[in-house]
PDB file of C-alpha atoms and ligand atoms in Angstrom:
ATOM      1  CA  UNK A 923    -168.012  55.526 -49.963  1.00  0.00           C
ATOM      2  CA  UNK A 924    -166.043  54.827 -53.073  1.00  0.00           C
ATOM      3  CA  UNK A 925    -165.571  56.042 -55.976  1.00  0.00           C
ATOM      4  CA  UNK A 926    -165.520  53.661 -59.455  1.00  0.00           C
ATOM      5  CA  UNK A 927    -164.470  54.911 -62.525  1.00  0.00           C
ATOM      6  CA  UNK A 928    -164.687  53.261 -65.917  1.00  0.00           C
ATOM      7  CA  UNK A 929    -161.911  54.165 -68.267  1.00  0.00           C
ATOM      8  CA  UNK A 930    -162.005  54.115 -72.220  1.00  0.00           C
ATOM      9  CA  UNK A 931    -165.871  54.311 -72.504  1.00  0.00           C
ATOM     10  CA  UNK A 932    -166.238  56.148 -75.474  1.00  0.00           C
ATOM     11  CA  UNK A 933    -164.473  54.845 -78.884  1.00  0.00           C
ATOM     12  CA  UNK A 934    -163.046  58.392 -79.962  1.00  0.00           C
ATOM     13  CA  UNK A 935    -161.418  58.945 -76.610  1.00  0.00           C
ATOM     14  CA  UNK A 936    -159.574  55.633 -76.489  1.00  0.00           C
ATOM     15  CA  UNK A 937    -158.436  56.291 -80.048  1.00  0.00           C
ATOM     16  CA  UNK A 938    -157.042  59.942 -79.094  1.00  0.00           C
ATOM     17  CA  UNK A 939    -154.838  57.975 -76.256  1.00  0.00           C
ATOM     18  CA  UNK A 940    -153.859  55.229 -78.511  1.00  0.00           C
ATOM     19  CA  UNK A 941    -155.529  52.745 -76.323  1.00  0.00           C
ATOM     20  CA  UNK A 942    -157.497  49.275 -77.798  1.00  0.00           C
ATOM     21  CA  UNK A 943    -161.267  49.576 -77.316  1.00  0.00           C
ATOM     22  CA  UNK A 944    -162.156  47.239 -74.910  1.00  0.00           C
ATOM     23  CA  UNK A 945    -164.173  44.381 -74.944  1.00  0.00           C
ATOM     24  CA  UNK A 946    -165.031  44.653 -71.208  1.00  0.00           C
ATOM     25  CA  UNK A 947    -165.084  47.690 -69.135  1.00  0.00           C
ATOM     26  CA  UNK A 948    -161.788  49.145 -67.605  1.00  0.00           C
ATOM     27  CA  UNK A 949    -162.059  50.697 -64.169  1.00  0.00           C
ATOM     28  CA  UNK A 950    -160.113  52.159 -61.501  1.00  0.00           C
ATOM     29  CA  UNK A 951    -160.939  53.687 -57.864  1.00  0.00           C
ATOM     30  CA  UNK A 952    -160.501  56.903 -56.246  1.00  0.00           C
ATOM     31  CA  UNK A 953    -160.915  57.481 -52.489  1.00  0.00           C
ATOM     32  CA  UNK A 954    -163.396  60.149 -51.048  1.00  0.00           C
ATOM     33  CA  UNK A 955    -160.235  62.361 -50.510  1.00  0.00           C
ATOM     34  CA  UNK A 956    -160.395  62.844 -54.275  1.00  0.00           C
ATOM     35  CA  UNK A 957    -163.543  64.801 -53.838  1.00  0.00           C
ATOM     36  CA  UNK A 958    -163.858  68.695 -54.478  1.00  0.00           C
ATOM     37  CA  UNK A 959    -167.282  70.212 -53.954  1.00  0.00           C
ATOM     38  CA  UNK A 960    -168.995  73.493 -54.207  1.00  0.00           C
ATOM     39  CA  UNK A 961    -167.142  74.913 -57.241  1.00  0.00           C
ATOM     40  CA  UNK A 962    -164.128  74.925 -54.869  1.00  0.00           C
ATOM     41  CA  UNK A 963    -160.964  75.271 -56.981  1.00  0.00           C
ATOM     42  CA  UNK A 964    -158.382  72.856 -57.852  1.00  0.00           C
ATOM     43  CA  UNK A 965    -154.900  73.462 -56.711  1.00  0.00           C
ATOM     44  CA  UNK A 966    -152.197  72.207 -59.098  1.00  0.00           C
ATOM     45  CA  UNK A 967    -150.161  69.350 -57.844  1.00  0.00           C
ATOM     46  CA  UNK A 968    -146.368  69.662 -57.902  1.00  0.00           C
ATOM     47  CA  UNK A 969    -145.993  66.001 -58.402  1.00  0.00           C
ATOM     48  CA  UNK A 970    -147.296  66.586 -62.135  1.00  0.00           C
ATOM     49  CA  UNK A 971    -146.693  68.912 -64.893  1.00  0.00           C
ATOM     50  CA  UNK A 972    -149.663  67.468 -67.312  1.00  0.00           C
ATOM     51  CA  UNK A 973    -152.722  67.433 -65.594  1.00  0.00           C
ATOM     52  CA  UNK A 974    -155.805  66.730 -67.970  1.00  0.00           C
ATOM     53  CA  UNK A 975    -159.527  66.994 -67.456  1.00  0.00           C
ATOM     54  CA  UNK A 976    -161.748  64.446 -68.046  1.00  0.00           C
ATOM     55  CA  UNK A 977    -165.652  65.450 -68.259  1.00  0.00           C
ATOM     56  CA  UNK A 978    -167.673  62.410 -67.130  1.00  0.00           C
ATOM     57  CA  UNK A 979    -171.321  61.674 -66.223  1.00  0.00           C
ATOM     58  CA  UNK A 980    -171.643  60.540 -62.828  1.00  0.00           C
ATOM     59  CA  UNK A 981    -173.989  58.033 -61.094  1.00  0.00           C
ATOM     60  CA  UNK A 982    -174.981  58.173 -57.357  1.00  0.00           C
ATOM     61  CA  UNK A 983    -175.862  54.669 -55.671  1.00  0.00           C
ATOM     62  CA  UNK A 984    -178.677  55.035 -53.707  1.00  0.00           C
ATOM     63  CA  UNK A 985    -179.358  51.228 -52.946  1.00  0.00           C
ATOM     64  CA  UNK A 986    -177.181  48.508 -51.724  1.00  0.00           C
ATOM     65  CA  UNK A 987    -176.567  45.791 -54.217  1.00  0.00           C
ATOM     66  CA  UNK A 988    -174.449  42.735 -55.566  1.00  0.00           C
ATOM     67  CA  UNK A 989    -174.580  41.039 -58.598  1.00  0.00           C
ATOM     68  CA  UNK A 990    -177.156  43.145 -60.149  1.00  0.00           C
ATOM     69  CA  UNK A 991    -178.667  42.235 -63.282  1.00  0.00           C
ATOM     70  CA  UNK A 992    -178.418  44.560 -66.063  1.00  0.00           C
ATOM     71  CA  UNK A 993    -182.335  44.795 -66.210  1.00  0.00           C
ATOM     72  CA  UNK A 994    -182.770  46.043 -62.681  1.00  0.00           C
ATOM     73  CA  UNK A 995    -179.675  48.149 -62.563  1.00  0.00           C
ATOM     74  CA  UNK A 996    -182.157  51.141 -62.798  1.00  0.00           C
ATOM     75  CA  UNK A 997    -183.248  50.525 -59.301  1.00  0.00           C
ATOM     76  CA  UNK A 998    -179.837  51.342 -57.992  1.00  0.00           C
ATOM     77  CA  UNK A 999    -179.717  55.015 -58.841  1.00  0.00           C
ATOM     78  CA  UNK A1000    -181.806  58.163 -58.895  1.00  0.00           C
ATOM     79  CA  UNK A1001    -179.733  61.003 -59.315  1.00  0.00           C
ATOM     80  CA  UNK A1002    -176.895  62.144 -61.848  1.00  0.00           C
ATOM     81  CA  UNK A1003    -174.639  64.344 -62.136  1.00  0.00           C
ATOM     82  CA  UNK A1004    -171.089  65.616 -63.533  1.00  0.00           C
ATOM     83  CA  UNK A1005    -167.621  65.370 -62.489  1.00  0.00           C
ATOM     84  CA  UNK A1006    -164.299  65.761 -63.811  1.00  0.00           C
ATOM     85  CA  UNK A1007    -161.681  62.818 -63.385  1.00  0.00           C
ATOM     86  CA  UNK A1008    -158.463  64.592 -63.078  1.00  0.00           C
ATOM     87  CA  UNK A1009    -155.652  62.847 -64.398  1.00  0.00           C
ATOM     88  CA  UNK A1010    -151.957  63.056 -63.911  1.00  0.00           C
ATOM     89  CA  UNK A1011    -151.197  61.956 -67.793  1.00  0.00           C
ATOM     90  CA  UNK A1012    -147.568  62.043 -66.929  1.00  0.00           C
ATOM     91  CA  UNK A1013    -147.504  59.751 -63.994  1.00  0.00           C
ATOM     92  CA  UNK A1014    -150.262  57.690 -65.798  1.00  0.00           C
ATOM     93  CA  UNK A1015    -147.913  56.974 -68.807  1.00  0.00           C
ATOM     94  CA  UNK A1016    -145.218  55.951 -66.635  1.00  0.00           C
ATOM     95  CA  UNK A1017    -147.225  53.606 -64.707  1.00  0.00           C
ATOM     96  CA  UNK A1018    -148.399  52.062 -67.744  1.00  0.00           C
ATOM     97  CA  UNK A1019    -145.390  51.704 -69.400  1.00  0.00           C
ATOM     98  CA  UNK A1020    -144.379  49.823 -66.230  1.00  0.00           C
ATOM     99  CA  UNK A1021    -147.440  47.979 -65.977  1.00  0.00           C
ATOM    100  CA  UNK A1022    -147.705  49.583 -62.586  1.00  0.00           C
ATOM    101  CA  UNK A1023    -151.125  50.396 -60.682  1.00  0.00           C
ATOM    102  CA  UNK A1024    -152.937  53.926 -61.933  1.00  0.00           C
ATOM    103  CA  UNK A1025    -153.535  55.549 -58.611  1.00  0.00           C
ATOM    104  CA  UNK A1026    -150.599  58.026 -58.388  1.00  0.00           C
ATOM    105  CA  UNK A1027    -152.428  59.406 -61.636  1.00  0.00           C
ATOM    106  CA  UNK A1028    -156.152  59.391 -60.974  1.00  0.00           C
ATOM    107  CA  UNK A1029    -156.630  59.051 -57.260  1.00  0.00           C
ATOM    108  CA  UNK A1030    -154.785  61.750 -55.681  1.00  0.00           C
ATOM    109  CA  UNK A1031    -156.466  64.572 -53.351  1.00  0.00           C
ATOM    110  CA  UNK A1032    -158.646  66.827 -55.711  1.00  0.00           C
ATOM    111  CA  UNK A1033    -158.580  64.742 -58.686  1.00  0.00           C
ATOM    112  CA  UNK A1034    -162.484  64.318 -58.507  1.00  0.00           C
ATOM    113  CA  UNK A1035    -164.315  67.786 -58.445  1.00  0.00           C
ATOM    114  CA  UNK A1036    -168.033  66.997 -58.373  1.00  0.00           C
ATOM    115  CA  UNK A1037    -171.005  69.341 -59.345  1.00  0.00           C
ATOM    116  CA  UNK A1038    -174.634  69.007 -58.393  1.00  0.00           C
ATOM    117  CA  UNK A1039    -176.723  66.113 -58.767  1.00  0.00           C
ATOM    118  CA  UNK A1040    -180.494  66.152 -60.282  1.00  0.00           C
ATOM    119  CA  UNK A1041    -183.027  63.404 -60.496  1.00  0.00           C
ATOM    120  CA  UNK A1042    -182.427  61.101 -63.579  1.00  0.00           C
ATOM    121  CA  UNK A1043    -186.294  61.609 -64.411  1.00  0.00           C
ATOM    122  CA  UNK A1044    -185.089  64.997 -65.509  1.00  0.00           C
ATOM    123  CA  UNK A1045    -183.860  63.301 -68.860  1.00  0.00           C
ATOM    124  CA  UNK A1046    -186.241  61.313 -70.735  1.00  0.00           C
ATOM    125  CA  UNK A1047    -183.393  59.134 -72.052  1.00  0.00           C
ATOM    126  CA  UNK A1048    -180.303  58.357 -69.947  1.00  0.00           C
ATOM    127  CA  UNK A1049    -178.809  56.710 -73.499  1.00  0.00           C
ATOM    128  CA  UNK A1050    -178.990  60.248 -74.698  1.00  0.00           C
ATOM    129  CA  UNK A1051    -177.729  63.019 -72.703  1.00  0.00           C
ATOM    130  CA  UNK A1052    -175.210  65.439 -74.262  1.00  0.00           C
ATOM    131  CA  UNK A1053    -172.722  67.086 -71.917  1.00  0.00           C
ATOM    132  CA  UNK A1054    -169.858  69.533 -72.348  1.00  0.00           C
ATOM    133  CA  UNK A1055    -166.722  71.003 -70.712  1.00  0.00           C
ATOM    134  CA  UNK A1056    -165.557  74.710 -71.711  1.00  0.00           C
ATOM    135  CA  UNK A1057    -162.308  76.024 -70.608  1.00  0.00           C
ATOM    136  CA  UNK A1058    -161.662  79.435 -70.589  1.00  0.00           C
ATOM    137  CA  UNK A1059    -164.810  79.647 -72.659  1.00  0.00           C
ATOM    138  CA  UNK A1060    -163.723  77.273 -75.228  1.00  0.00           C
ATOM    139  CA  UNK A1061    -165.474  74.274 -76.143  1.00  0.00           C
ATOM    140  CA  UNK A1062    -163.208  71.633 -75.342  1.00  0.00           C
ATOM    141  CA  UNK A1063    -165.507  68.380 -75.009  1.00  0.00           C
ATOM    142  CA  UNK A1064    -168.690  67.900 -76.425  1.00  0.00           C
ATOM    143  CA  UNK A1065    -170.158  64.050 -75.671  1.00  0.00           C
ATOM    144  CA  UNK A1066    -173.368  62.434 -75.629  1.00  0.00           C
ATOM    145  CA  UNK A1067    -173.982  59.280 -73.649  1.00  0.00           C
ATOM    146  CA  UNK A1068    -175.146  57.356 -76.839  1.00  0.00           C
ATOM    147  CA  UNK A1069    -171.417  57.186 -77.843  1.00  0.00           C
ATOM    148  CA  UNK A1070    -170.846  55.281 -74.390  1.00  0.00           C
ATOM    149  CA  UNK A1071    -169.292  51.852 -75.331  1.00  0.00           C
ATOM    150  CA  UNK A1072    -170.921  50.253 -72.039  1.00  0.00           C
ATOM    151  CA  UNK A1073    -173.980  51.996 -70.827  1.00  0.00           C
ATOM    152  CA  UNK A1074    -174.944  52.866 -67.170  1.00  0.00           C
ATOM    153  CA  UNK A1075    -177.029  49.966 -66.345  1.00  0.00           C
ATOM    154  CA  UNK A1076    -174.116  47.502 -68.026  1.00  0.00           C
ATOM    155  CA  UNK A1077    -171.554  49.648 -65.810  1.00  0.00           C
ATOM    156  CA  UNK A1078    -173.616  48.973 -62.587  1.00  0.00           C
ATOM    157  CA  UNK A1079    -174.179  45.377 -63.207  1.00  0.00           C
ATOM    158  CA  UNK A1080    -170.646  44.643 -64.224  1.00  0.00           C
ATOM    159  CA  UNK A1081    -168.862  46.528 -61.197  1.00  0.00           C
ATOM    160  CA  UNK A1082    -171.546  45.080 -58.992  1.00  0.00           C
ATOM    161  CA  UNK A1083    -169.665  41.176 -59.730  1.00  0.00           C
ATOM    162  CA  UNK A1084    -166.669  42.300 -57.978  1.00  0.00           C
ATOM    163  CA  UNK A1085    -167.984  45.319 -55.452  1.00  0.00           C
ATOM    164  CA  UNK A1086    -170.946  45.531 -52.795  1.00  0.00           C
ATOM    165  CA  UNK A1087    -172.358  48.796 -54.181  1.00  0.00           C
ATOM    166  CA  UNK A1088    -173.357  50.805 -51.241  1.00  0.00           C
ATOM    167  CA  UNK A1089    -175.696  53.919 -50.520  1.00  0.00           C
ATOM    168  CA  UNK A1090    -173.664  57.073 -51.667  1.00  0.00           C
ATOM    169  CA  UNK A1091    -171.099  55.542 -53.792  1.00  0.00           C
ATOM    170  CA  UNK A1092    -170.286  57.047 -57.084  1.00  0.00           C
ATOM    171  CA  UNK A1093    -169.485  56.061 -60.523  1.00  0.00           C
ATOM    172  CA  UNK A1094    -167.810  58.152 -63.279  1.00  0.00           C
ATOM    173  CA  UNK A1095    -168.915  56.737 -66.488  1.00  0.00           C
ATOM    174  CA  UNK A1096    -166.092  57.865 -68.732  1.00  0.00           C
ATOM    175  CA  UNK A1097    -165.089  60.731 -70.571  1.00  0.00           C
ATOM    176  CA  UNK A1098    -165.709  61.293 -74.376  1.00  0.00           C
ATOM    177  CA  UNK A1099    -162.873  62.727 -76.744  1.00  0.00           C
ATOM    178  CA  UNK A1100    -161.213  66.172 -76.338  1.00  0.00           C
ATOM    179  CA  UNK A1101    -159.586  65.737 -73.165  1.00  0.00           C
ATOM    180  CA  UNK A1102    -156.447  68.010 -72.536  1.00  0.00           C
ATOM    181  CA  UNK A1103    -154.313  69.990 -70.134  1.00  0.00           C
ATOM    182  CA  UNK A1104    -155.066  72.651 -67.509  1.00  0.00           C
ATOM    183  CA  UNK A1105    -152.909  75.295 -65.993  1.00  0.00           C
ATOM    184  CA  UNK A1106    -152.821  77.710 -63.030  1.00  0.00           C
ATOM    185  CA  UNK A1107    -155.649  80.524 -63.944  1.00  0.00           C
ATOM    186  CA  UNK A1108    -157.734  78.395 -66.048  1.00  0.00           C
ATOM    187  CA  UNK A1109    -161.309  78.399 -65.534  1.00  0.00           C
ATOM    188  CA  UNK A1110    -163.760  74.929 -66.152  1.00  0.00           C
ATOM    189  CA  UNK A1111    -167.370  75.072 -66.814  1.00  0.00           C
ATOM    190  CA  UNK A1112    -168.965  71.787 -67.063  1.00  0.00           C
ATOM    191  CA  UNK A1113    -172.821  71.314 -68.533  1.00  0.00           C
ATOM    192  CA  UNK A1114    -175.396  68.972 -69.003  1.00  0.00           C
ATOM    193  CA  UNK A1115    -177.514  69.915 -71.888  1.00  0.00           C
ATOM    194  CA  UNK A1116    -176.523  73.602 -71.824  1.00  0.00           C
ATOM    195  CA  UNK A1117    -177.133  73.860 -68.010  1.00  0.00           C
ATOM    196  CA  UNK A1118    -174.162  74.622 -66.118  1.00  0.00           C
ATOM    197  CA  UNK A1119    -173.437  71.747 -63.390  1.00  0.00           C
ATOM    198  CA  UNK A1120    -169.897  72.351 -61.922  1.00  0.00           C
ATOM    199  CA  UNK A1121    -167.688  75.547 -62.563  1.00  0.00           C
ATOM    200  CA  UNK A1122    -164.289  76.211 -60.901  1.00  0.00           C
ATOM    201  CA  UNK A1123    -160.825  77.728 -61.070  1.00  0.00           C
ATOM    202  CA  UNK A1124    -157.466  76.098 -61.278  1.00  0.00           C
ATOM    203  CA  UNK A1125    -155.105  77.543 -58.591  1.00  0.00           C
TER     204      UNK A1125
HETATM  205 MG1  LIG B1117    -161.685  58.967 -66.969  1.00  0.00          MG
END
């Protein structure tokens, strides 16, 4: 399986990192070794001093598809969840400055903690899902899928031009504003519509 991630999909987040608002989706990949499950802890790596959380709605693909039309994209996923797109911001800035790839900053082991998945039918409107991140009990991110620049179905259609989507593939759909650093000892809790989907410690 593969993990496809959309970057800069919320205007306020693009602005907070001084990035232009994209006219087509920006994306990158993470390997399966990035995944952390079961609320297991994230171990702060030695190669960065500035690991940031990015809380994102995650789509699980459950049908093989290529060149999927946006109007049919909804047939290719049944479950959604929450994940953290951990980013080594210092490494990413270096890569950006040199025009180099982002894997070193985005795809490392443990960079994709995943919470539980639920049927998409739990939500009457996928274009209006509120989600949030608390760090040590304090609200850090409060987003809504209505603020996405590119919606879920468009993202699936767009990515499927380049990649055959396979059963079990995951798509991180971008983070709202409010990203920030974590430190050893922090506790993160991510929720959709007030229900906890993921919580774990930084060790
Ligand atoms: Mg992200």
